[in-house]
Coordinates of C-alpha atoms in Angstrom, one line a residue:
X5 CA -125.6 129.3 -17.5
X6 CA -128.8 130.6 -19.3
X7 CA -130.7 133.4 -18.1
X8 CA -133.7 130.7 -17.0
X9 CA -130.8 129.0 -14.9
X10 CA -129.2 131.2 -13.0
X11 CA -131.9 133.8 -12.1
X12 CA -133.3 131.1 -10.4
X13 CA -130.8 129.9 -9.1
X14 CA -129.9 133.2 -7.3
X15 CA -133.5 133.5 -6.8
X16 CA -134.2 130.2 -4.8
X17 CA -131.1 130.3 -2.6
X18 CA -132.3 133.6 -1.5
X19 CA -135.9 132.8 -0.8
X20 CA -136.2 129.5 -0.3
X21 CA -133.4 128.5 2.5
X22 CA -132.8 125.9 4.7
X23 CA -130.0 126.4 7.3
X24 CA -126.7 126.0 5.2
X25 CA -125.4 126.6 2.2
X26 CA -125.4 122.8 1.2
X27 CA -128.9 122.4 2.3
X28 CA -130.3 124.6 0.2
X29 CA -128.8 123.1 -2.7
X30 CA -130.0 119.9 -1.7
X31 CA -133.5 121.9 -1.2
X32 CA -133.2 123.2 -4.5
X33 CA -131.8 120.1 -6.2
X34 CA -134.9 117.9 -5.3
X35 CA -137.3 120.3 -5.4
X36 CA -135.6 121.1 -9.7
X37 CA -135.4 117.1 -10.4
X38 CA -139.3 116.8 -9.6
X39 CA -141.4 117.1 -13.0
X40 CA -143.5 120.4 -13.2
X41 CA -146.9 119.7 -11.9
X42 CA -149.7 120.6 -13.7
X43 CA -152.5 120.2 -11.1
X44 CA -155.8 121.2 -13.8
X45 CA -154.3 120.0 -17.6
X46 CA -155.3 121.5 -20.8
X47 CA -158.5 120.0 -22.1
X48 CA -158.6 121.9 -25.9
X49 CA -160.8 125.0 -27.3
X50 CA -163.6 126.5 -28.4
X51 CA -165.1 128.2 -30.1
X52 CA -165.1 132.3 -29.0
X53 CA -168.0 132.1 -26.4
X54 CA -169.0 135.5 -25.8
X55 CA -173.1 136.8 -24.8
X56 CA -174.6 140.4 -25.1
X57 CA -178.0 142.0 -22.7
X58 CA -178.9 144.9 -21.4
X59 CA -180.3 143.9 -17.6
X60 CA -178.1 141.4 -16.0
X61 CA -175.1 138.7 -16.9
X62 CA -173.3 135.5 -15.8
X63 CA -170.4 134.4 -17.4
X64 CA -169.0 131.2 -15.0
X65 CA -166.7 128.0 -15.8
X66 CA -170.0 125.7 -16.0
X67 CA -173.2 126.3 -18.0
X68 CA -174.8 124.6 -15.3
X69 CA -173.2 126.9 -12.6
X70 CA -173.9 129.8 -14.9
X71 CA -178.2 128.9 -16.1
X72 CA -178.1 128.4 -11.7
X73 CA -176.6 132.2 -11.7
X74 CA -179.0 132.9 -14.2
X75 CA -182.3 131.5 -12.7
X76 CA -181.2 133.7 -9.6
X77 CA -180.9 136.8 -11.6
X78 CA -184.1 136.7 -13.2
X79 CA -186.5 136.4 -10.1
X80 CA -184.3 139.8 -8.9
X81 CA -181.6 138.1 -7.3
X82 CA -178.4 140.3 -7.0
X83 CA -175.3 139.2 -7.8
X84 CA -173.7 138.2 -4.7
X85 CA -177.0 136.2 -4.4
X86 CA -176.5 134.2 -7.9
X87 CA -173.1 134.0 -7.6
X88 CA -173.6 132.1 -4.1
X89 CA -175.6 129.9 -6.0
X90 CA -173.2 129.0 -8.4
X91 CA -170.3 129.2 -6.6
X92 CA -172.6 125.9 -4.7
X93 CA -173.8 123.7 -8.6
X94 CA -169.8 124.2 -9.4
X95 CA -168.4 122.4 -6.2
X96 CA -170.7 119.6 -7.5
X97 CA -170.1 120.1 -11.0
X98 CA -166.7 121.5 -11.6
X99 CA -165.5 119.2 -8.5
X100 CA -161.9 119.6 -9.7
X101 CA -161.2 123.1 -9.3
X102 CA -163.8 124.9 -6.6
X103 CA -166.0 124.1 -3.6
X104 CA -167.9 123.9 -0.5
X105 CA -164.4 122.8 1.3
X106 CA -162.5 125.2 -0.2
X107 CA -161.7 129.4 0.0
X108 CA -162.2 132.6 -2.5
X109 CA -162.2 136.6 -2.1
X110 CA -164.3 138.1 -3.6
X111 CA -165.1 141.5 -4.8
X112 CA -169.1 142.6 -4.4
X113 CA -169.7 145.9 -6.0
X114 CA -172.4 148.0 -4.5
X115 CA -174.4 150.4 -6.6
X116 CA -176.3 152.2 -4.2
X117 CA -173.3 152.7 -2.0
X118 CA -171.0 153.2 -5.0
X119 CA -168.5 150.9 -2.8
X120 CA -166.8 148.1 -3.4
X121 CA -166.2 145.2 -1.3
X122 CA -163.3 143.3 -0.9
X123 CA -164.4 140.0 0.8
X124 CA -162.1 137.2 2.1
X125 CA -162.5 133.5 2.8
X126 CA -158.9 131.9 2.7
X127 CA -158.3 129.5 4.4
X128 CA -156.4 129.4 8.0
X129 CA -154.0 127.1 9.5
X130 CA -154.6 125.2 12.4
X131 CA -153.9 126.1 15.3
X132 CA -151.4 123.5 16.2
X133 CA -149.5 124.0 13.2
X134 CA -145.4 125.6 13.2
X135 CA -142.6 126.9 10.8
X136 CA -141.3 123.7 10.3
X137 CA -144.6 121.6 9.7
X138 CA -143.3 120.7 6.4
X139 CA -140.3 119.9 6.5
X140 CA -138.8 116.4 6.9
X141 CA -135.2 115.8 7.9
X142 CA -134.4 119.3 6.9
X143 CA -135.8 119.1 4.0
X144 CA -139.4 120.0 2.3
X145 CA -141.6 117.6 1.6
X146 CA -142.3 116.7 -1.9
X147 CA -145.5 118.4 -3.8
X148 CA -147.2 115.6 -3.8
X149 CA -146.4 113.9 -0.4
X150 CA -147.5 117.2 0.6
X151 CA -150.9 117.7 -1.2
X152 CA -152.7 114.9 -0.8
X153 CA -154.6 113.5 2.6
X154 CA -155.3 115.9 5.7
X155 CA -152.3 117.3 6.6
X156 CA -152.8 119.8 3.6
X157 CA -156.0 120.7 4.5
X158 CA -156.6 124.5 5.6
X159 CA -160.2 125.6 7.6
X160 CA -162.6 126.4 4.8
X161 CA -163.6 130.2 3.8
X162 CA -166.0 129.8 1.4
X163 CA -169.4 129.6 3.3
X164 CA -168.3 132.3 6.1
X165 CA -167.6 134.2 2.9
X166 CA -171.1 133.3 1.5
X167 CA -172.7 134.1 4.6
X168 CA -171.3 137.2 5.1
X169 CA -171.6 138.8 1.9
X170 CA -175.2 137.9 1.5
X171 CA -176.3 139.2 5.5
X172 CA -173.9 143.1 3.7
X173 CA -175.3 142.8 -0.3
X174 CA -178.5 139.8 -1.4
X175 CA -182.1 139.9 -1.5
X176 CA -183.6 136.9 -1.7
X177 CA -183.7 134.0 1.0
X178 CA -180.6 132.2 1.5
X179 CA -182.6 128.6 1.7
X180 CA -183.6 129.1 -1.8
X181 CA -180.2 130.2 -4.5
X182 CA -179.6 126.0 -2.3
X183 CA -182.1 125.0 -4.6
X184 CA -180.8 125.1 -7.9
X185 CA -177.8 123.2 -6.9
X186 CA -179.6 121.0 -4.5
X187 CA -181.6 119.9 -7.3
X188 CA -178.8 119.0 -9.1
X189 CA -177.2 116.7 -6.5
X190 CA -180.5 114.9 -6.5
X191 CA -181.4 114.2 -10.8
X192 CA -177.6 113.9 -11.4
X193 CA -175.5 115.5 -14.1
X194 CA -173.7 113.8 -16.8
X195 CA -169.9 113.6 -16.6
X196 CA -168.6 116.0 -18.9
X197 CA -165.8 115.0 -21.4
X198 CA -162.8 117.6 -19.0
X199 CA -163.8 116.5 -15.9
X200 CA -163.2 112.7 -17.5
X201 CA -160.5 113.7 -19.0
X202 CA -158.7 115.2 -15.8
X203 CA -159.9 112.2 -14.5
X204 CA -157.5 109.9 -16.5
X205 CA -154.8 112.9 -16.7
X206 CA -154.3 114.1 -13.6
X207 CA -152.2 112.3 -10.8
X208 CA -152.7 110.1 -8.2
X209 CA -156.8 111.1 -7.9
X210 CA -158.4 107.6 -6.2
X211 CA -156.1 107.1 -4.0
X212 CA -159.0 107.1 -1.3
X213 CA -162.4 104.7 -1.2
X214 CA -164.7 108.0 -1.0
X215 CA -163.7 110.1 -4.1
X216 CA -162.3 106.1 -5.1
X217 CA -165.9 105.3 -5.4
X218 CA -168.0 108.6 -6.3
X219 CA -165.0 109.6 -9.5
X220 CA -164.5 106.1 -11.3
X221 CA -166.3 103.1 -11.9
X222 CA -166.5 99.3 -10.6
X223 CA -163.2 98.5 -12.7
X224 CA -161.1 100.9 -11.0
X225 CA -162.3 103.8 -15.3
X226 CA -163.0 107.3 -14.7
X227 CA -166.5 107.3 -14.9
X228 CA -167.2 107.7 -18.9
X229 CA -168.4 111.4 -21.1
X230 CA -172.3 110.9 -20.6
X231 CA -172.7 109.4 -16.9
X232 CA -175.4 110.7 -14.9
X233 CA -173.6 111.2 -11.7
X234 CA -176.1 111.8 -8.2
X235 CA -174.1 112.7 -5.5
X236 CA -176.7 112.2 -2.2
X237 CA -174.7 112.7 0.1
X238 CA -174.1 116.8 -1.2
X239 CA -177.7 117.5 -1.8
X240 CA -178.2 116.4 2.1
X241 CA -174.8 118.3 2.8
X242 CA -176.9 121.3 1.3
X243 CA -180.3 120.6 3.0
X244 CA -179.0 120.9 6.1
X245 CA -176.9 124.3 5.8
X246 CA -180.2 126.0 3.7
X247 CA -182.3 124.8 7.1
X248 CA -179.9 126.0 9.3
X249 CA -177.4 128.0 8.1
X250 CA -173.2 127.4 8.6
X251 CA -173.4 126.5 11.4
X252 CA -173.4 123.2 10.8
X253 CA -170.5 123.4 8.9
X254 CA -168.4 124.6 11.4
X255 CA -169.2 123.6 14.5
X256 CA -171.8 120.3 14.3
X257 CA -172.1 117.4 12.3
X258 CA -170.3 119.1 8.7
X259 CA -167.4 120.4 11.5
X260 CA -167.0 117.5 12.9
X261 CA -166.7 115.2 10.1
X262 CA -164.3 117.2 7.7
X263 CA -161.9 117.1 11.5
X264 CA -162.5 112.9 12.0
X265 CA -161.1 113.1 7.9
X266 CA -158.3 115.8 8.4
X267 CA -156.8 114.7 11.6
X268 CA -157.9 110.9 11.1
X269 CA -156.3 110.4 7.2
X270 CA -154.6 106.9 6.8
X271 CA -151.7 108.0 5.2
X272 CA -151.3 111.5 5.8
X273 CA -153.1 112.4 8.8
X274 CA -153.3 116.6 10.2
X275 CA -153.8 118.6 13.3
X276 CA -157.1 120.2 12.4
X277 CA -159.2 120.5 15.3
X278 CA -163.1 121.3 16.0
X279 CA -161.9 124.3 17.6
X280 CA -159.9 126.0 14.2
X281 CA -163.2 125.5 12.4
X282 CA -165.6 126.7 14.7
X283 CA -162.7 129.5 14.5
X284 CA -163.1 130.9 11.4
X285 CA -163.8 133.8 10.2
X286 CA -164.4 135.8 7.3
X287 CA -162.9 138.7 6.5
X288 CA -163.9 141.9 5.3
X289 CA -160.8 144.3 3.6
X290 CA -160.2 147.5 1.5
X291 CA -159.5 146.7 -1.2
X292 CA -156.5 148.0 -3.4
X293 CA -157.1 150.1 -6.3
X294 CA -154.4 151.4 -9.0
X295 CA -154.1 153.7 -12.3
X296 CA -153.6 152.1 -16.0
X297 CA -154.5 154.9 -18.5
X298 CA -158.0 156.7 -18.1
X299 CA -158.9 154.0 -16.0
X300 CA -159.2 152.6 -11.8
X301 CA -158.3 149.5 -11.2
X302 CA -159.5 148.0 -8.0
X303 CA -158.0 143.7 -6.5
X304 CA -157.8 142.4 -3.6
X305 CA -156.0 142.8 -1.5
X306 CA -153.0 140.9 1.5
X307 CA -153.4 138.0 1.9
X308 CA -153.5 138.0 -1.4
X309 CA -150.9 139.7 -4.0
X310 CA -153.3 140.1 -6.9
X311 CA -154.6 143.1 -6.5
X312 CA -151.4 144.7 -6.0
X313 CA -149.4 143.1 -9.1
X314 CA -152.0 142.7 -11.4
X315 CA -151.9 146.8 -10.3
X316 CA -148.5 147.0 -10.6
X317 CA -147.6 145.3 -13.9
X318 CA -149.8 147.4 -15.4
X319 CA -149.2 150.2 -14.3
X320 CA -145.7 150.4 -14.9
X321 CA -147.1 149.8 -18.6
X322 CA -148.6 152.7 -18.8
X323 CA -145.5 154.5 -19.1
X324 CA -144.4 152.7 -22.0
X325 CA -144.6 152.1 -25.4
X326 CA -148.1 149.8 -25.5
X327 CA -150.1 152.2 -28.3
X328 CA -146.7 151.3 -31.6
X329 CA -147.2 147.9 -30.8
X330 CA -149.6 144.8 -32.1
X331 CA -151.1 142.3 -29.6
X332 CA -149.4 139.5 -30.0
X333 CA -146.6 141.6 -31.1
X334 CA -143.0 140.1 -30.0
X335 CA -143.0 143.8 -28.9
X336 CA -145.6 144.2 -26.8
X337 CA -144.8 140.9 -25.2
X338 CA -141.1 141.8 -24.8
X339 CA -142.7 144.8 -22.6
X340 CA -145.6 143.5 -20.6
X341 CA -142.3 140.2 -19.5
X342 CA -140.3 142.5 -18.2
X343 CA -143.4 144.6 -16.2
X344 CA -144.4 140.7 -15.4
X345 CA -141.3 139.8 -14.0
X346 CA -140.3 143.1 -12.1
X347 CA -144.2 143.2 -10.2
X348 CA -143.4 139.4 -9.0
X349 CA -139.9 140.8 -7.6
X350 CA -142.0 143.1 -5.2
X351 CA -144.5 140.3 -5.2
X352 CA -142.4 138.0 -4.2
X353 CA -140.7 139.6 -1.7
X354 CA -143.5 141.4 0.3
X355 CA -146.5 139.7 0.2
X356 CA -148.4 137.4 2.4
X357 CA -150.6 138.0 5.6
X358 CA -151.1 141.4 6.1
X359 CA -152.6 140.2 9.4
X360 CA -149.6 137.9 10.3
X361 CA -147.2 140.3 7.9
X362 CA -146.7 143.5 6.9
X363 CA -147.8 144.6 3.7
X364 CA -146.6 147.6 1.7
X365 CA -149.9 147.1 -0.2
X366 CA -150.7 151.1 -1.0
X367 CA -147.2 151.5 -1.7
X368 CA -146.7 149.3 -4.1
X369 CA -149.1 150.2 -6.8
X370 CA -148.1 154.3 -5.9
X371 CA -148.0 155.8 -9.6
X372 CA -144.7 157.8 -8.2
X373 CA -143.6 154.6 -7.6
X374 CA -144.4 152.4 -10.6
X375 CA -143.5 155.5 -12.7
X376 CA -139.9 154.6 -11.2
X377 CA -139.7 150.9 -11.4
X378 CA -140.4 151.0 -15.5
X379 CA -138.3 153.3 -16.1
X380 CA -136.0 149.6 -15.4
X381 CA -137.9 148.2 -18.8
X382 CA -135.0 148.5 -21.7
X383 CA -137.3 148.6 -25.1
X384 CA -135.0 146.1 -26.4
X385 CA -133.2 143.9 -24.1
X386 CA -134.2 141.4 -20.5
X387 CA -133.2 142.7 -17.6
X388 CA -132.6 140.4 -14.7
X389 CA -135.9 141.9 -11.8
X390 CA -135.1 142.8 -8.6
X391 CA -137.4 143.6 -6.0
X392 CA -137.9 147.8 -5.2
X393 CA -137.9 149.7 -1.9
X394 CA -141.9 150.8 -2.3
X395 CA -142.3 153.5 -0.5
X396 CA -140.6 153.8 2.6
X397 CA -141.0 150.0 3.6
X398 CA -137.5 149.6 4.9
X399 CA -137.7 145.4 6.4
X400 CA -135.0 143.3 5.3
X401 CA -137.5 140.3 3.3
X402 CA -136.9 136.8 2.1
X403 CA -138.3 135.6 -0.6
X404 CA -139.4 132.4 -0.6
X405 CA -141.5 130.1 -3.4
X406 CA -145.2 128.4 -2.5
X407 CA -146.2 125.4 -5.2
X408 CA -149.1 127.4 -5.9
X409 CA -151.0 125.7 -8.5
X410 CA -153.2 125.9 -11.7
X411 CA -156.7 124.5 -10.3
X412 CA -159.3 127.2 -9.2
X413 CA -162.3 128.8 -11.0
X414 CA -163.3 132.3 -11.5
X415 CA -167.0 134.5 -12.3
X416 CA -168.3 137.5 -13.1
X417 CA -171.5 138.5 -12.5
X418 CA -174.0 142.1 -13.4
X419 CA -176.9 142.3 -11.9
X420 CA -180.9 144.2 -12.9
X421 CA -179.9 146.7 -9.6
X422 CA -175.9 147.7 -10.9
X423 CA -174.4 146.0 -8.7
X424 CA -171.4 143.1 -9.5
X425 CA -168.9 140.6 -8.3
X426 CA -165.4 139.3 -9.6
X427 CA -165.1 136.0 -7.2
X428 CA -161.8 134.1 -7.7
X429 CA -162.3 130.2 -5.5
X430 CA -160.0 127.4 -5.4
X431 CA -159.2 124.1 -3.9
X432 CA -155.7 124.7 -4.9
X433 CA -154.8 121.4 -6.5
X434 CA -156.7 119.3 -8.2
X435 CA -159.2 117.5 -6.9
X436 CA -157.3 119.2 -3.7
X437 CA -156.6 117.0 -1.0
X438 CA -158.9 114.3 -2.8
X439 CA -161.0 113.7 0.3
X440 CA -164.5 113.6 -0.4
X441 CA -166.3 114.5 2.9
X442 CA -170.4 114.4 3.0
X443 CA -170.6 114.6 -1.1
X444 CA -167.1 117.5 -0.9
X445 CA -164.0 117.6 -1.9
X446 CA -162.2 119.5 0.6
X447 CA -158.5 121.9 -0.4
X448 CA -154.7 121.3 -0.3
X449 CA -154.5 125.8 0.5
X450 CA -151.6 124.5 3.1
X451 CA -149.4 124.1 0.3
X452 CA -149.3 127.6 -0.8
X453 CA -147.4 128.4 2.0
X454 CA -143.9 128.2 1.6
X455 CA -142.7 124.8 2.6
X456 CA -139.3 126.5 4.7
X457 CA -139.7 129.1 7.3
X458 CA -135.9 130.4 6.5
X459 CA -132.8 131.5 4.6
X460 CA -129.6 130.1 5.1
X461 CA -128.9 133.3 7.8
X462 CA -132.3 131.3 9.7
X463 CA -134.2 135.1 8.3
X464 CA -138.2 134.4 8.1
X465 CA -139.7 134.2 4.7
X466 CA -142.9 136.1 5.3
X467 CA -144.9 133.9 3.5
X468 CA -144.1 130.8 6.3
X469 CA -146.5 128.8 7.6
X470 CA -148.0 129.7 11.3
X471 CA -150.7 129.2 12.9
X472 CA -154.1 130.8 11.9
X473 CA -152.7 132.5 9.0
X474 CA -153.8 133.1 5.7
X475 CA -151.7 131.4 2.9
X476 CA -150.4 134.0 0.1
X477 CA -152.0 134.0 -2.9
X478 CA -151.9 134.7 -6.4
X479 CA -156.6 135.0 -7.1
X480 CA -157.1 138.2 -8.6
X481 CA -160.8 139.4 -9.0
X482 CA -160.4 142.3 -10.7
X483 CA -163.4 145.2 -10.6
X484 CA -162.3 148.0 -13.4
X485 CA -163.3 151.4 -13.1
X486 CA -164.7 154.7 -15.2
X487 CA -163.1 157.4 -14.5
X488 CA -166.0 159.0 -13.0
X489 CA -167.2 155.8 -11.0
X490 CA -168.8 154.1 -12.8
X491 CA -168.3 150.2 -14.1
X492 CA -166.4 149.5 -16.9
X493 CA -165.0 145.8 -16.7
X494 CA -165.1 142.9 -14.4
X495 CA -162.6 139.9 -14.4
X496 CA -160.5 137.1 -13.0
X497 CA -159.0 134.0 -13.4
X498 CA -157.8 130.2 -12.3
X499 CA -153.9 129.2 -12.8
X500 CA -152.0 129.4 -10.1
X501 CA -149.7 132.7 -9.4
X502 CA -149.8 132.3 -13.5
X503 CA -153.4 133.8 -12.9
X504 CA -151.7 137.3 -12.5
X505 CA -150.4 137.1 -15.9
X506 CA -153.6 136.0 -17.5
X507 CA -155.6 138.6 -15.5
X508 CA -153.6 141.7 -16.2
X509 CA -152.6 140.7 -19.8
X510 CA -156.9 140.3 -20.2
X511 CA -156.9 144.1 -19.6
X512 CA -154.0 145.3 -21.2
X513 CA -155.5 143.7 -24.7
X514 CA -159.1 144.6 -24.0
X515 CA -159.2 147.8 -22.3
X516 CA -155.3 149.1 -24.0
X517 CA -155.8 147.9 -27.2
X518 CA -159.2 148.0 -27.7
X519 CA -160.0 144.6 -28.5
X520 CA -163.8 142.9 -28.0
X521 CA -163.1 140.7 -24.5
X522 CA -164.5 138.2 -25.7
X523 CA -161.5 138.0 -28.0
X524 CA -159.2 139.3 -25.4
X525 CA -160.0 136.5 -23.3
X526 CA -159.6 134.0 -26.1
X527 CA -155.7 135.7 -27.5
X528 CA -152.8 134.0 -26.8
X529 CA -151.6 133.9 -22.7
X530 CA -148.4 135.0 -21.9
X531 CA -147.1 133.9 -18.6
X532 CA -143.7 135.7 -16.8
X533 CA -143.6 134.8 -13.2
X534 CA -139.5 135.0 -12.6
X535 CA -137.8 132.9 -14.6
X536 CA -139.2 132.6 -18.1
X537 CA -141.6 134.3 -20.8
X538 CA -143.9 131.0 -21.6
X539 CA -146.6 131.3 -24.4
X540 CA -149.1 129.0 -25.8
X541 CA -148.5 127.0 -28.5
X542 CA -149.1 129.0 -32.4
X543 CA -150.0 132.2 -31.0
X544 CA -146.6 133.2 -31.9
X545 CA -145.1 133.7 -35.0
X546 CA -141.5 132.1 -35.0
X547 CA -140.2 135.1 -36.6
X548 CA -142.0 137.4 -33.0
X549 CA -140.2 134.1 -31.0
X550 CA -136.9 134.4 -32.7
X551 CA -137.2 138.0 -31.6
X552 CA -137.5 137.2 -28.3
X553 CA -134.5 135.2 -27.4
X554 CA -132.6 137.5 -29.2
X555 CA -134.4 139.8 -26.7
X556 CA -132.4 137.5 -23.8
X557 CA -135.6 135.9 -23.4
X558 CA -135.9 131.8 -22.9
X559 CA -139.5 131.4 -24.2
X560 CA -141.4 127.8 -23.7
X561 CA -143.8 127.5 -25.8
X562 CA -147.0 125.1 -23.9
X563 CA -150.6 125.4 -23.4
X564 CA -151.3 127.7 -20.6
X565 CA -155.1 126.3 -18.9
X566 CA -156.6 129.5 -17.9
X567 CA -160.3 130.2 -17.1
X568 CA -161.2 134.3 -17.8
X569 CA -164.6 134.8 -17.0
X570 CA -165.2 138.6 -17.6
X571 CA -168.3 140.9 -18.6
X572 CA -166.8 144.5 -19.9
X573 CA -169.6 147.7 -19.5
X574 CA -170.3 149.5 -22.5
X575 CA -172.8 152.3 -23.6
X576 CA -175.4 150.5 -21.8
X577 CA -174.9 146.9 -22.7
X578 CA -172.8 143.9 -20.9
X579 CA -170.5 142.4 -23.2
X580 CA -169.9 138.3 -21.4
X581 CA -167.0 136.4 -22.1
X582 CA -165.9 132.7 -21.1
X583 CA -162.9 130.8 -21.6
X584 CA -161.8 129.1 -24.5
X585 CA -159.8 127.0 -23.3
X586 CA -162.6 125.6 -20.6
X587 CA -166.0 124.3 -19.9
X588 CA -167.7 127.7 -19.4
X589 CA -170.6 129.7 -21.0
X590 CA -171.6 133.3 -20.5
X591 CA -175.5 133.5 -20.3
X592 CA -177.9 137.1 -19.7
X593 CA -180.8 138.7 -20.6

């Protein structure tokens, strides 16, 4: 049995287990028999996209969103103001990835306070769910059986989070931030090649009348590239939110429409109620910070696993000879892979919603702990990765799979006041639940929970679904500081659980290897999330692939569809980079 199959079987039996060994084997066979889902498919690459500025900058996943953010920055808005404007536009022009029907994590640095704030807008499970919500006849549901329709929709958190961040870190009037998106929704935008390609290639998009009527023509074909797509329903929704704030979304007519769509879905209804919507609260949490070389790397703590896992990868790598090897070499790729697999072993074991489960956040990135974990990395041979015991944490934990698909968006913004925002936002899989309500798509984030609640010994899985709980996430908005406390880098990416590796690799290449940020973004991605080593085609030589395989890695070449967007700060200048794998842009002055 090869390394991939041997250790993935072992992990699955430990984690995604049911109530008997036979049921475990059956569930494993069911999941592995399904083809791997790539919800937001790769649609090609462009030339390197970079920009330089001295005053402010916005880097987002779509030129319309970058332009909206830059417009707000030019008017004297803060980074949070610009992020709100960008998110509203992304809801319109990149609807497959994020939107006001989903959730997000935001890091907001306030220069006047020299303080980093972490805002949690992750979705929550309705109060009527139970731990067997995704089980049918003792087996977990198939992924797309669970995704499509109201059953997968969590209570959206984006608007409450944006409201909270604006009250604390905004400057311009709330309603002004909606105008770019309202204008674009009224006047229309041209369907991009990427949007059309995803409409063609994504499975089961046109499965409900509203989404079919919006994205497809009378003959059932996806709208053509260049088609002027207007969204009057979304424009009306935005006008309501601009004038009345977010209350209509959570307690008024928009909330009623969301709940109606979820509960009355004809094929796969959910259990969300008006009370679930009304009770939603965004959270202010403490970011988690760790050490890498001469830098302080800060990210989102639980319910995100991004901050601890990115920090752990980099914290281990600084105890390895990374200076001796070039970016993209077999040797550095090997070191990154081993650090990533060790970090993911801890992530899969300990990370969940810290409001429901004790998470040893600080201990997972403690310098002494990571130095000890780094000693497990063999410089020449791949080793099986097992979870450690961070700090004095001794509670037994059961690892668990959750599908967590690579469909999300990231934006990085700096304003003229020295404030910065790194924000990752998502509706989960491509086009979410496929439910279009009042011009925007609803998420399917409940499928980020483990589908199975217990193992064979009936021990509870940390990331099981529970009423009011937030599913574990890999979203990794990151802000890196110099030793003197000044800002050095804002970065993040979409990509499901691979977000963590995309973000960590970019930081390693830029700060550890000195590669300019746009080039670091463009360099070949690596994904090593616990069962094989994935590299992008034509980014690793045949000789290096042979070396990696000789070290014991199972190497798979595949498109790794990141959307890394970053701003590096050096010598009084802002250097922006947008991922060549998507259609974003970097704009500034």
